[in-house]
CSV table of C-alpha atoms and ligand atoms in Angstrom, one decimal:
chain,number,residue,atom,x,y,z
A,521,MET,CA,19.3,-189.5,-54.9
A,522,SER,CA,19.9,-192.7,-56.8
A,523,ASP,CA,19.4,-192.7,-60.5
A,524,GLU,CA,16.2,-194.8,-60.4
A,525,GLU,CA,14.4,-192.2,-58.3
A,526,ILE,CA,14.9,-189.5,-60.9
A,527,LYS,CA,11.9,-188.9,-63.2
A,528,ARG,CA,12.9,-187.6,-66.6
A,529,THR,CA,10.6,-186.0,-69.1
A,530,LEU,CA,11.7,-184.8,-72.5
A,531,TRP,CA,10.2,-182.3,-74.9
A,532,THR,CA,11.5,-182.5,-78.5
A,533,GLU,CA,11.0,-180.5,-81.7
A,534,ILE,CA,9.9,-177.5,-79.8
A,535,THR,CA,10.0,-173.8,-80.7
A,536,LEU,CA,11.4,-172.1,-77.6
A,537,PHE,CA,10.7,-168.6,-76.4
A,538,ASP,CA,13.0,-168.6,-73.4
A,539,GLY,CA,11.7,-165.3,-71.8
A,540,GLN,CA,13.9,-163.0,-73.9
A,541,MET,CA,14.1,-164.5,-77.4
A,542,THR,CA,12.9,-167.2,-79.7
A,543,HIS,CA,15.6,-169.7,-80.6
A,544,ASP,CA,16.0,-170.1,-84.3
A,545,GLN,CA,16.3,-173.8,-84.4
A,546,LYS,CA,14.1,-176.6,-83.1
A,547,MET,CA,15.0,-177.4,-79.5
A,548,ALA,CA,14.8,-180.1,-76.9
A,549,LEU,CA,14.2,-179.6,-73.2
A,550,LEU,CA,14.8,-182.2,-70.5
A,551,VAL,CA,13.2,-182.0,-67.0
A,552,GLU,CA,14.5,-184.1,-64.1
A,553,ASN,CA,12.0,-184.1,-61.3
A,554,ASP,CA,11.2,-180.5,-60.7
A,555,ARG,CA,14.2,-178.9,-62.5
A,556,ILE,CA,15.1,-178.0,-66.0
A,557,ALA,CA,18.1,-180.3,-66.6
A,558,MET,CA,19.0,-179.6,-70.2
A,559,ILE,CA,18.2,-177.4,-73.1
A,560,SER,CA,19.7,-178.1,-76.5
A,561,PRO,CA,19.2,-177.8,-80.2
A,562,MET,CA,17.6,-180.9,-81.7
A,563,SER,CA,20.7,-181.4,-83.8
A,564,ASP,CA,22.8,-181.9,-80.5
A,565,LEU,CA,20.3,-184.3,-78.9
A,566,THR,CA,22.1,-187.6,-78.2
A,567,PRO,CA,20.3,-191.0,-78.2
A,568,ASP,CA,21.2,-191.7,-74.6
A,569,VAL,CA,19.2,-188.6,-73.4
A,570,SER,CA,16.2,-189.7,-75.4
A,571,GLU,CA,16.5,-193.2,-74.1
A,572,SER,CA,16.7,-192.1,-70.5
A,573,ALA,CA,13.4,-190.2,-70.6
A,574,ASP,CA,10.4,-191.8,-69.0
A,575,GLU,CA,8.0,-189.7,-71.1
A,576,VAL,CA,8.6,-187.8,-74.4
A,577,TYR,CA,6.5,-185.1,-76.0
A,578,SER,CA,7.0,-183.6,-79.4
A,579,GLY,CA,6.2,-180.3,-81.1
A,580,GLY,CA,4.6,-177.0,-80.1
A,581,VAL,CA,5.9,-173.8,-78.6
A,582,ILE,CA,7.4,-173.6,-75.1
A,583,THR,CA,7.4,-170.4,-73.1
A,584,PRO,CA,8.2,-169.7,-69.5
A,585,GLY,CA,5.3,-170.1,-67.1
A,586,LEU,CA,3.4,-166.8,-67.5
A,587,ILE,CA,3.7,-164.2,-64.6
A,588,ASP,CA,0.8,-161.9,-63.8
A,589,CYS,CA,2.7,-159.3,-61.7
A,590,HIS,CA,-0.2,-157.0,-60.8
A,591,THR,CA,-3.6,-158.2,-59.7
A,592,HIS,CA,-6.3,-157.4,-57.1
A,593,LEU,CA,-8.1,-160.8,-57.5
A,594,ILE,CA,-9.3,-161.2,-53.9
A,595,PHE,CA,-12.4,-159.1,-53.3
A,596,GLY,CA,-16.0,-159.3,-52.2
A,597,GLY,CA,-19.0,-158.4,-54.3
A,598,SER,CA,-19.2,-157.2,-57.9
A,599,ARG,CA,-19.2,-153.8,-59.6
A,600,ALA,CA,-21.4,-154.7,-62.6
A,601,ASP,CA,-23.7,-151.9,-61.5
A,602,GLU,CA,-20.9,-149.3,-61.9
A,603,PHE,CA,-20.1,-150.8,-65.3
A,604,GLU,CA,-23.6,-149.8,-66.3
A,605,LEU,CA,-23.2,-146.3,-64.7
A,606,ARG,CA,-20.1,-145.8,-66.8
A,607,LEU,CA,-21.9,-146.9,-69.9
A,608,GLU,CA,-24.4,-144.1,-69.1
A,609,GLY,CA,-21.6,-141.6,-69.0
A,610,ALA,CA,-20.3,-141.5,-65.3
A,611,SER,CA,-16.5,-141.5,-65.0
A,612,TYR,CA,-14.4,-143.8,-62.9
A,613,GLU,CA,-13.3,-140.8,-60.7
A,614,GLU,CA,-16.9,-139.5,-60.3
A,615,ILE,CA,-18.1,-142.8,-59.1
A,616,ALA,CA,-15.1,-143.0,-56.7
A,617,ARG,CA,-15.8,-139.5,-55.3
A,618,ASN,CA,-19.5,-140.5,-54.7
A,619,GLY,CA,-18.5,-143.4,-52.4
A,620,GLY,CA,-18.6,-146.1,-55.1
A,621,GLY,CA,-15.6,-147.5,-56.8
A,622,ILE,CA,-12.9,-149.0,-54.5
A,623,LEU,CA,-15.0,-148.1,-51.4
A,624,SER,CA,-18.0,-150.2,-52.6
A,625,THR,CA,-15.7,-153.2,-52.9
A,626,VAL,CA,-14.2,-152.3,-49.5
A,627,ARG,CA,-17.7,-152.7,-47.9
A,628,ALA,CA,-18.3,-156.0,-49.6
A,629,THR,CA,-14.8,-157.3,-48.7
A,630,ARG,CA,-15.1,-156.3,-45.0
A,631,ALA,CA,-18.4,-158.1,-44.8
A,632,ALA,CA,-17.0,-161.3,-46.3
A,633,SER,CA,-15.4,-164.1,-44.3
A,634,GLU,CA,-12.0,-165.4,-45.1
A,635,GLN,CA,-13.6,-168.6,-46.5
A,636,ALA,CA,-16.0,-166.6,-48.6
A,637,LEU,CA,-13.2,-164.5,-50.1
A,638,PHE,CA,-11.2,-167.6,-50.8
A,639,GLU,CA,-14.1,-169.2,-52.6
A,640,ALA,CA,-14.8,-166.0,-54.6
A,641,ALA,CA,-11.2,-165.8,-55.6
A,642,LEU,CA,-10.9,-169.5,-56.8
A,643,PRO,CA,-12.5,-169.1,-60.2
A,644,ARG,CA,-10.4,-166.0,-60.9
A,645,ILE,CA,-7.1,-167.6,-60.1
A,646,GLN,CA,-8.2,-170.8,-61.8
A,647,ALA,CA,-8.8,-168.8,-64.9
A,648,LEU,CA,-5.2,-167.5,-64.8
A,649,ILE,CA,-3.9,-171.0,-64.2
A,650,ASN,CA,-5.9,-172.3,-67.2
A,651,ASP,CA,-4.3,-169.4,-69.2
A,652,GLY,CA,-0.7,-170.6,-68.4
A,653,VAL,CA,0.1,-168.4,-65.4
A,654,THR,CA,2.5,-170.1,-62.9
A,655,THR,CA,3.3,-167.0,-60.7
A,656,VAL,CA,0.7,-164.4,-59.7
A,657,GLU,CA,1.0,-161.3,-57.5
A,658,ILE,CA,-2.0,-160.5,-55.4
A,659,LYS,CA,-2.6,-157.2,-53.6
A,660,SER,CA,-4.6,-156.4,-50.5
A,661,GLY,CA,-6.3,-153.0,-50.6
A,662,TYR,CA,-10.0,-153.7,-50.1
A,663,GLY,CA,-9.8,-154.0,-46.3
A,664,LEU,CA,-8.3,-150.6,-45.3
A,665,ASN,CA,-7.9,-151.6,-41.7
A,666,ARG,CA,-5.7,-154.1,-39.9
A,667,VAL,CA,-8.2,-156.9,-39.6
A,668,ASP,CA,-9.5,-156.9,-43.1
A,669,GLU,CA,-6.1,-156.2,-44.9
A,670,LEU,CA,-4.6,-159.1,-43.1
A,671,LYS,CA,-7.7,-161.2,-43.9
A,672,MET,CA,-7.1,-160.6,-47.6
A,673,LEU,CA,-3.4,-161.4,-47.4
A,674,ARG,CA,-4.1,-164.7,-45.5
A,675,VAL,CA,-6.4,-165.7,-48.3
A,676,ALA,CA,-3.7,-164.9,-50.8
A,677,ARG,CA,-1.2,-167.1,-49.0
A,678,ARG,CA,-3.7,-169.9,-48.8
A,679,LEU,CA,-4.4,-169.7,-52.5
A,680,GLY,CA,-0.7,-170.3,-53.0
A,681,GLN,CA,-0.6,-173.2,-50.6
A,682,GLU,CA,-3.6,-175.0,-52.0
A,683,LEU,CA,-3.3,-174.4,-55.8
A,684,PRO,CA,-0.4,-175.2,-58.2
A,685,ILE,CA,0.7,-171.6,-58.6
A,686,GLN,CA,3.2,-169.4,-56.8
A,687,VAL,CA,1.6,-166.4,-55.1
A,688,VAL,CA,3.5,-163.2,-54.3
A,689,THR,CA,1.6,-160.9,-51.9
A,690,THR,CA,1.6,-157.1,-51.8
A,691,LEU,CA,0.3,-154.9,-49.1
A,692,LEU,CA,-1.8,-152.1,-50.7
A,693,ALA,CA,-3.5,-150.7,-47.6
A,694,ALA,CA,-2.8,-147.3,-49.2
A,695,HIS,CA,-5.3,-148.0,-51.9
A,696,ALA,CA,-8.0,-145.6,-50.8
A,697,LEU,CA,-9.0,-143.6,-47.8
A,698,PRO,CA,-11.3,-145.6,-45.5
A,699,PRO,CA,-14.5,-143.9,-44.3
A,700,GLU,CA,-13.1,-143.9,-40.7
A,701,TYR,CA,-10.3,-141.6,-41.9
A,702,ALA,CA,-12.2,-139.3,-44.3
A,703,ASP,CA,-10.3,-136.0,-44.3
A,704,ASN,CA,-7.4,-137.5,-42.4
A,705,ALA,CA,-5.2,-139.1,-45.0
A,706,ASP,CA,-2.1,-138.4,-42.9
A,707,GLY,CA,-3.6,-140.2,-40.0
A,708,TYR,CA,-4.4,-143.2,-42.2
A,709,ILE,CA,-0.9,-143.3,-43.5
A,710,GLU,CA,0.3,-143.4,-39.9
A,711,LEU,CA,-2.1,-146.2,-39.1
A,712,ILE,CA,-0.6,-148.2,-42.0
A,713,CYS,CA,3.0,-147.5,-41.0
A,714,ASN,CA,2.6,-148.1,-37.3
A,715,ASP,CA,-0.1,-150.8,-37.2
A,716,ILE,CA,-1.2,-152.5,-40.4
A,717,LEU,CA,2.3,-153.0,-41.9
A,718,PRO,CA,4.0,-154.2,-38.7
A,719,ALA,CA,1.1,-156.7,-38.1
A,720,ALA,CA,1.3,-158.0,-41.6
A,721,VAL,CA,5.1,-158.4,-41.3
A,722,THR,CA,4.8,-160.2,-38.0
A,723,GLU,CA,2.5,-162.8,-39.7
A,724,ASN,CA,4.8,-163.0,-42.7
A,725,LEU,CA,2.0,-162.0,-45.0
A,726,VAL,CA,3.7,-159.3,-47.1
A,727,ASP,CA,6.3,-159.6,-49.8
A,728,ALA,CA,6.2,-155.9,-51.0
A,729,VAL,CA,4.4,-152.7,-50.3
A,730,ASP,CA,2.3,-150.7,-52.9
A,731,VAL,CA,0.5,-147.3,-52.9
A,732,PHE,CA,-2.1,-145.6,-55.1
A,733,CYS,CA,-0.3,-142.3,-55.7
A,734,GLU,CA,-3.0,-140.2,-57.3
A,735,GLY,CA,-5.5,-137.3,-56.7
A,736,ILE,CA,-8.1,-139.8,-55.6
A,737,GLY,CA,-5.5,-141.8,-53.7
A,738,PHE,CA,-2.4,-140.6,-51.8
A,739,SER,CA,0.0,-137.7,-52.3
A,740,VAL,CA,3.7,-138.1,-53.1
A,741,ALA,CA,4.6,-137.0,-49.5
A,742,GLN,CA,2.3,-139.6,-48.0
A,743,SER,CA,3.6,-142.2,-50.4
A,744,GLU,CA,7.1,-141.4,-49.3
A,745,ARG,CA,6.3,-141.9,-45.6
A,746,LEU,CA,4.9,-145.3,-46.5
A,747,PHE,CA,8.0,-146.2,-48.5
A,748,ARG,CA,10.3,-145.2,-45.6
A,749,ALA,CA,8.3,-147.5,-43.3
A,750,ALA,CA,8.4,-150.3,-45.8
A,751,GLN,CA,12.2,-150.0,-46.2
A,752,ALA,CA,12.7,-150.0,-42.4
A,753,TYR,CA,11.2,-153.6,-42.6
A,754,GLY,CA,13.5,-154.5,-45.5
A,755,LEU,CA,10.5,-154.6,-47.9
A,756,LEU,CA,10.7,-153.5,-51.5
A,757,VAL,CA,8.1,-151.0,-52.8
A,758,LYS,CA,6.1,-150.3,-55.9
A,759,SER,CA,3.3,-147.9,-56.9
A,760,HIS,CA,0.2,-147.3,-58.9
A,761,ALA,CA,1.5,-144.1,-60.5
A,762,GLU,CA,0.7,-141.6,-63.2
A,763,GLN,CA,-2.5,-143.5,-64.1
A,764,LEU,CA,-4.9,-140.5,-64.1
A,765,SER,CA,-2.5,-137.6,-63.8
A,766,ASN,CA,1.2,-136.8,-63.6
A,767,LEU,CA,1.7,-136.5,-59.9
A,768,GLY,CA,5.3,-137.8,-59.5
A,769,GLY,CA,4.7,-141.3,-58.0
A,770,ALA,CA,7.0,-143.0,-60.5
A,771,ALA,CA,10.0,-140.8,-59.8
A,772,LEU,CA,9.4,-141.3,-56.1
A,773,THR,CA,9.3,-145.0,-56.7
A,774,ALA,CA,12.6,-144.8,-58.5
A,775,LYS,CA,14.1,-142.8,-55.7
A,776,TYR,CA,13.3,-145.7,-53.4
A,777,GLN,CA,14.7,-148.3,-55.9
A,778,GLY,CA,11.2,-149.6,-56.3
A,779,LEU,CA,10.4,-152.8,-58.1
A,780,SER,CA,8.0,-151.2,-60.5
A,781,ALA,CA,5.8,-148.2,-61.3
A,782,ASP,CA,2.5,-149.4,-62.7
A,783,HIS,CA,0.0,-147.9,-65.1
A,784,ILE,CA,2.2,-144.8,-66.0
A,785,GLU,CA,0.0,-143.5,-68.8
A,786,TRP,CA,1.1,-139.9,-67.8
A,787,LEU,CA,4.8,-140.7,-67.2
A,788,ASP,CA,7.2,-138.0,-68.3
A,789,GLU,CA,10.8,-138.2,-69.7
A,790,ALA,CA,12.5,-137.2,-66.4
A,791,ALA,CA,10.7,-140.0,-64.6
A,792,VAL,CA,11.6,-142.5,-67.4
A,793,ARG,CA,15.2,-141.5,-66.9
A,794,ALA,CA,14.9,-142.0,-63.1
A,795,MET,CA,13.4,-145.4,-63.6
A,796,ALA,CA,16.1,-146.4,-66.0
A,797,ALA,CA,18.8,-145.4,-63.4
A,798,SER,CA,17.1,-147.2,-60.5
A,799,GLY,CA,16.2,-150.4,-62.5
A,800,THR,CA,12.5,-149.9,-61.8
A,801,VAL,CA,10.2,-151.9,-64.1
A,802,ALA,CA,7.5,-150.1,-66.0
A,803,THR,CA,4.4,-152.3,-65.6
A,804,LEU,CA,1.8,-151.7,-68.4
A,805,LEU,CA,-1.9,-152.5,-67.6
A,806,PRO,CA,-3.8,-152.3,-70.9
A,807,GLY,CA,-6.8,-153.9,-69.4
A,808,ALA,CA,-7.4,-150.8,-67.3
A,809,PHE,CA,-6.7,-148.5,-70.2
A,810,TYR,CA,-9.2,-150.4,-72.2
A,811,THR,CA,-11.9,-150.7,-69.6
A,812,LEU,CA,-11.7,-146.9,-68.7
A,813,ARG,CA,-11.6,-146.1,-72.4
A,814,ASP,CA,-8.4,-144.2,-71.7
A,815,THR,CA,-6.7,-142.3,-74.5
A,816,GLN,CA,-3.4,-141.4,-72.9
A,817,VAL,CA,-1.0,-144.1,-74.1
A,818,PRO,CA,2.0,-144.8,-71.9
A,819,PRO,CA,5.3,-143.4,-73.3
A,820,ILE,CA,6.4,-146.6,-74.9
A,821,GLU,CA,9.0,-145.0,-77.2
A,822,LEU,CA,10.7,-143.3,-74.3
A,823,LEU,CA,10.7,-146.5,-72.3
A,824,ARG,CA,12.4,-148.2,-75.2
A,825,GLN,CA,14.9,-145.4,-75.7
A,826,TYR,CA,16.0,-145.5,-72.0
A,827,GLN,CA,15.8,-149.3,-72.0
A,828,VAL,CA,13.3,-149.5,-69.1
A,829,PRO,CA,12.1,-153.1,-68.8
A,830,MET,CA,8.3,-153.2,-69.6
A,831,ALA,CA,6.2,-155.8,-67.8
A,832,LEU,CA,2.6,-156.5,-68.6
A,833,ALA,CA,-0.2,-157.6,-66.3
A,834,THR,CA,-4.0,-157.9,-66.0
A,835,ASP,CA,-4.6,-155.6,-63.1
A,836,GLY,CA,-7.5,-158.0,-62.5
A,837,ASN,CA,-9.9,-156.1,-60.2
A,838,PRO,CA,-13.6,-155.5,-59.9
A,839,GLY,CA,-13.6,-151.9,-61.2
A,840,SER,CA,-11.0,-150.8,-63.7
A,841,SER,CA,-10.0,-154.1,-65.1
A,842,PRO,CA,-12.4,-157.0,-64.5
A,843,ILE,CA,-10.2,-159.2,-66.7
A,844,PHE,CA,-8.5,-162.4,-65.6
A,845,GLN,CA,-6.8,-163.5,-68.8
A,846,LEU,CA,-3.2,-162.6,-69.2
A,847,THR,CA,-2.8,-163.8,-72.8
A,848,LEU,CA,-5.5,-161.2,-73.7
A,849,MET,CA,-3.1,-158.5,-72.4
A,850,LEU,CA,-0.5,-159.7,-75.0
A,851,ASN,CA,-2.9,-158.7,-77.7
A,852,MET,CA,-4.1,-155.5,-76.0
A,853,ALA,CA,-0.5,-154.4,-75.4
A,854,CYS,CA,0.3,-154.8,-79.1
A,855,THR,CA,-3.0,-153.3,-80.4
A,856,LEU,CA,-3.4,-150.5,-77.9
A,857,PHE,CA,0.2,-149.6,-77.0
A,858,ARG,CA,2.0,-150.8,-80.1
A,859,LEU,CA,4.3,-153.2,-78.3
A,860,THR,CA,5.9,-155.9,-80.5
A,861,PRO,CA,4.7,-159.5,-79.8
A,862,THR,CA,8.2,-160.2,-78.5
A,863,GLU,CA,8.1,-157.2,-76.1
A,864,ALA,CA,4.7,-158.3,-74.9
A,865,LEU,CA,5.9,-161.9,-74.3
A,866,GLN,CA,8.9,-160.5,-72.4
A,867,GLY,CA,6.5,-158.5,-70.4
A,868,VAL,CA,4.6,-161.5,-69.0
A,869,THR,CA,7.8,-163.5,-68.4
A,870,TYR,CA,11.3,-162.1,-68.1
A,871,HIS,CA,10.3,-158.5,-67.1
A,872,ALA,CA,7.4,-159.6,-65.0
A,873,ALA,CA,9.8,-161.7,-62.9
A,874,LYS,CA,12.0,-158.6,-62.4
A,875,ALA,CA,8.9,-156.6,-61.3
A,876,LEU,CA,8.4,-159.1,-58.5
A,877,GLY,CA,12.0,-159.3,-57.5
A,878,LEU,CA,12.2,-162.9,-58.9
A,879,LYS,CA,14.5,-162.4,-61.9
A,880,HIS,CA,16.8,-165.1,-60.7
A,881,GLN,CA,14.1,-167.6,-60.1
A,882,GLU,CA,11.3,-167.1,-62.6
A,883,GLY,CA,10.4,-165.7,-66.1
A,884,SER,CA,13.0,-167.6,-68.1
A,885,VAL,CA,13.5,-171.2,-69.3
A,886,THR,CA,17.0,-171.8,-68.0
A,887,VAL,CA,18.9,-174.9,-67.0
A,888,GLY,CA,18.9,-175.4,-63.2
A,889,ARG,CA,15.8,-173.5,-62.5
A,890,LYS,CA,12.4,-174.9,-61.4
A,891,ALA,CA,10.5,-176.4,-64.3
A,892,ASN,CA,7.7,-173.8,-64.7
A,893,PHE,CA,6.7,-173.5,-68.3
A,894,CYS,CA,3.9,-173.8,-70.8
A,895,LEU,CA,3.6,-175.9,-74.0
A,896,TRP,CA,1.3,-174.1,-76.5
A,897,ASN,CA,-0.5,-175.6,-79.5
A,898,ILE,CA,0.8,-173.0,-81.9
A,899,ASN,CA,3.5,-172.7,-84.5
A,900,ASN,CA,5.1,-169.4,-83.5
A,901,PRO,CA,5.2,-167.5,-80.2
A,902,ALA,CA,3.9,-164.3,-81.8
A,903,GLU,CA,0.6,-166.1,-82.4
A,904,LEU,CA,-0.1,-165.8,-78.6
A,905,ALA,CA,-0.3,-162.0,-79.1
A,906,TYR,CA,-1.8,-162.1,-82.5
A,907,SER,CA,-5.1,-163.8,-81.9
A,908,ILE,CA,-7.5,-163.8,-79.0
A,909,GLN,CA,-8.1,-167.5,-78.7
A,910,PRO,CA,-8.4,-169.5,-75.4
A,911,GLY,CA,-7.7,-173.2,-75.5
A,912,ARG,CA,-4.2,-173.1,-76.9
A,913,LEU,CA,-2.4,-174.1,-73.7
A,914,LYS,CA,-1.6,-177.8,-74.2
A,915,GLN,CA,0.5,-178.4,-71.0
A,916,ARG,CA,1.2,-176.3,-68.0
A,917,VAL,CA,4.3,-177.5,-66.1
A,918,PHE,CA,4.5,-176.3,-62.5
A,919,GLN,CA,7.5,-177.4,-60.5
A,920,GLY,CA,8.0,-180.3,-62.9
A,921,GLU,CA,4.4,-181.5,-62.6
A,922,ILE,CA,2.3,-181.5,-65.8
A,923,ASN,CA,-1.0,-180.3,-64.3
A,924,ARG,CA,-2.9,-179.8,-67.4
B,2406,DI6,N1,-5.8,-148.6,-59.8
B,2406,DI6,C1,-6.4,-149.6,-60.4
B,2406,DI6,O1,-6.4,-149.8,-61.5
B,2406,DI6,C2,-7.1,-150.4,-59.4
B,2406,DI6,N2,-6.6,-149.8,-58.2
B,2406,DI6,C3,-5.9,-148.7,-58.5
B,2406,DI6,O2,-5.4,-148.0,-57.6
B,2406,DI6,C4,-8.6,-150.3,-59.4
B,2406,DI6,C5,-9.2,-150.9,-58.2
B,2406,DI6,C6,-10.7,-150.8,-58.3
B,2406,DI6,O3,-11.3,-150.0,-59.0
B,2406,DI6,O4,-11.3,-151.6,-57.5
B,2407,FE,FE1,-4.0,-152.0,-59.8
């Protein structure tokens, strides 16, 4: 490419949180087309770099583009009625056992067309985009049969094609037992392994495989069968584990070198050790903890002690976390789980990328990488976690394009 075709944009006098740490001097960052071309302290910035830039911006805080590594943002219907039932005293598990909960969303999702699901998901994903998210993981799990699971995953792929955001898909067919398989969980696991998963792979709709390993979900043995099938297709696995009880899903996930074990309120020390050994990320979901008025705090101190990377996500879904604002999770993780603001920021950038198997592509402001980052109208990165205040995102840069 000749020099004239290169578009150069320069950010100066910035405070840079690069995904792991905040640099202690004012920095400059140069983007050439869609890549980060240079990062340097202001004191090293030479006049020729400044003069070569087509556009120059000054001031603010830059972070990597945020990564929401756990969402269920495609679904039909609403569960506002269950919210009211819970306020009257019903528990999340009771509602699920009575055919509500996930299964009520399954009915609405099966009834919705692909187009209707796409349109329903748009405001949710747009809310994440407006909050600085540049990569989002989206799970299936409200279809629970081949046709409707694939329908959800196609909508997820389409969102990534039509909007300025990278979408990573996860097959969560093992989210709940569909009515057709009531009392036959083993049969449903077989259907996933022999039918739903192969079909999703053939259509290139699945980047990873997830399971709800729980009393109201699937057992460790059933989860293991699913993980084996996923591995046979070369897919990485992850889990909803230890959310409502200590069943052993996280240790199983570690045994299969899983990307992440998510929720993990009831995680024990042996499982923390196993996750540390396998490099499995601990994904914290304070939105679900908050919504369900949970009191069992994940074992943060143990995770620190064994240096298990902690990611942080919205779990955006119609039941246990109807929240589509990742910056709010920064505050909740600090207030409810006692993370430091730096840990929380690492959780939505550097560690979230690892949880998606993207640690070499995303989650860090690094020379040579795609220019996916955010410019915030604040003085110090910790302010993002400190106050709950929409409207601070000044620019969102996705693949070098400033689309805000
Ligand atoms: N755990 C969760 O937090 C979501 N799924 C899961 O297995 C909740 C999904 C829902 O309630 O619709
Ligand atoms: Fe979830």
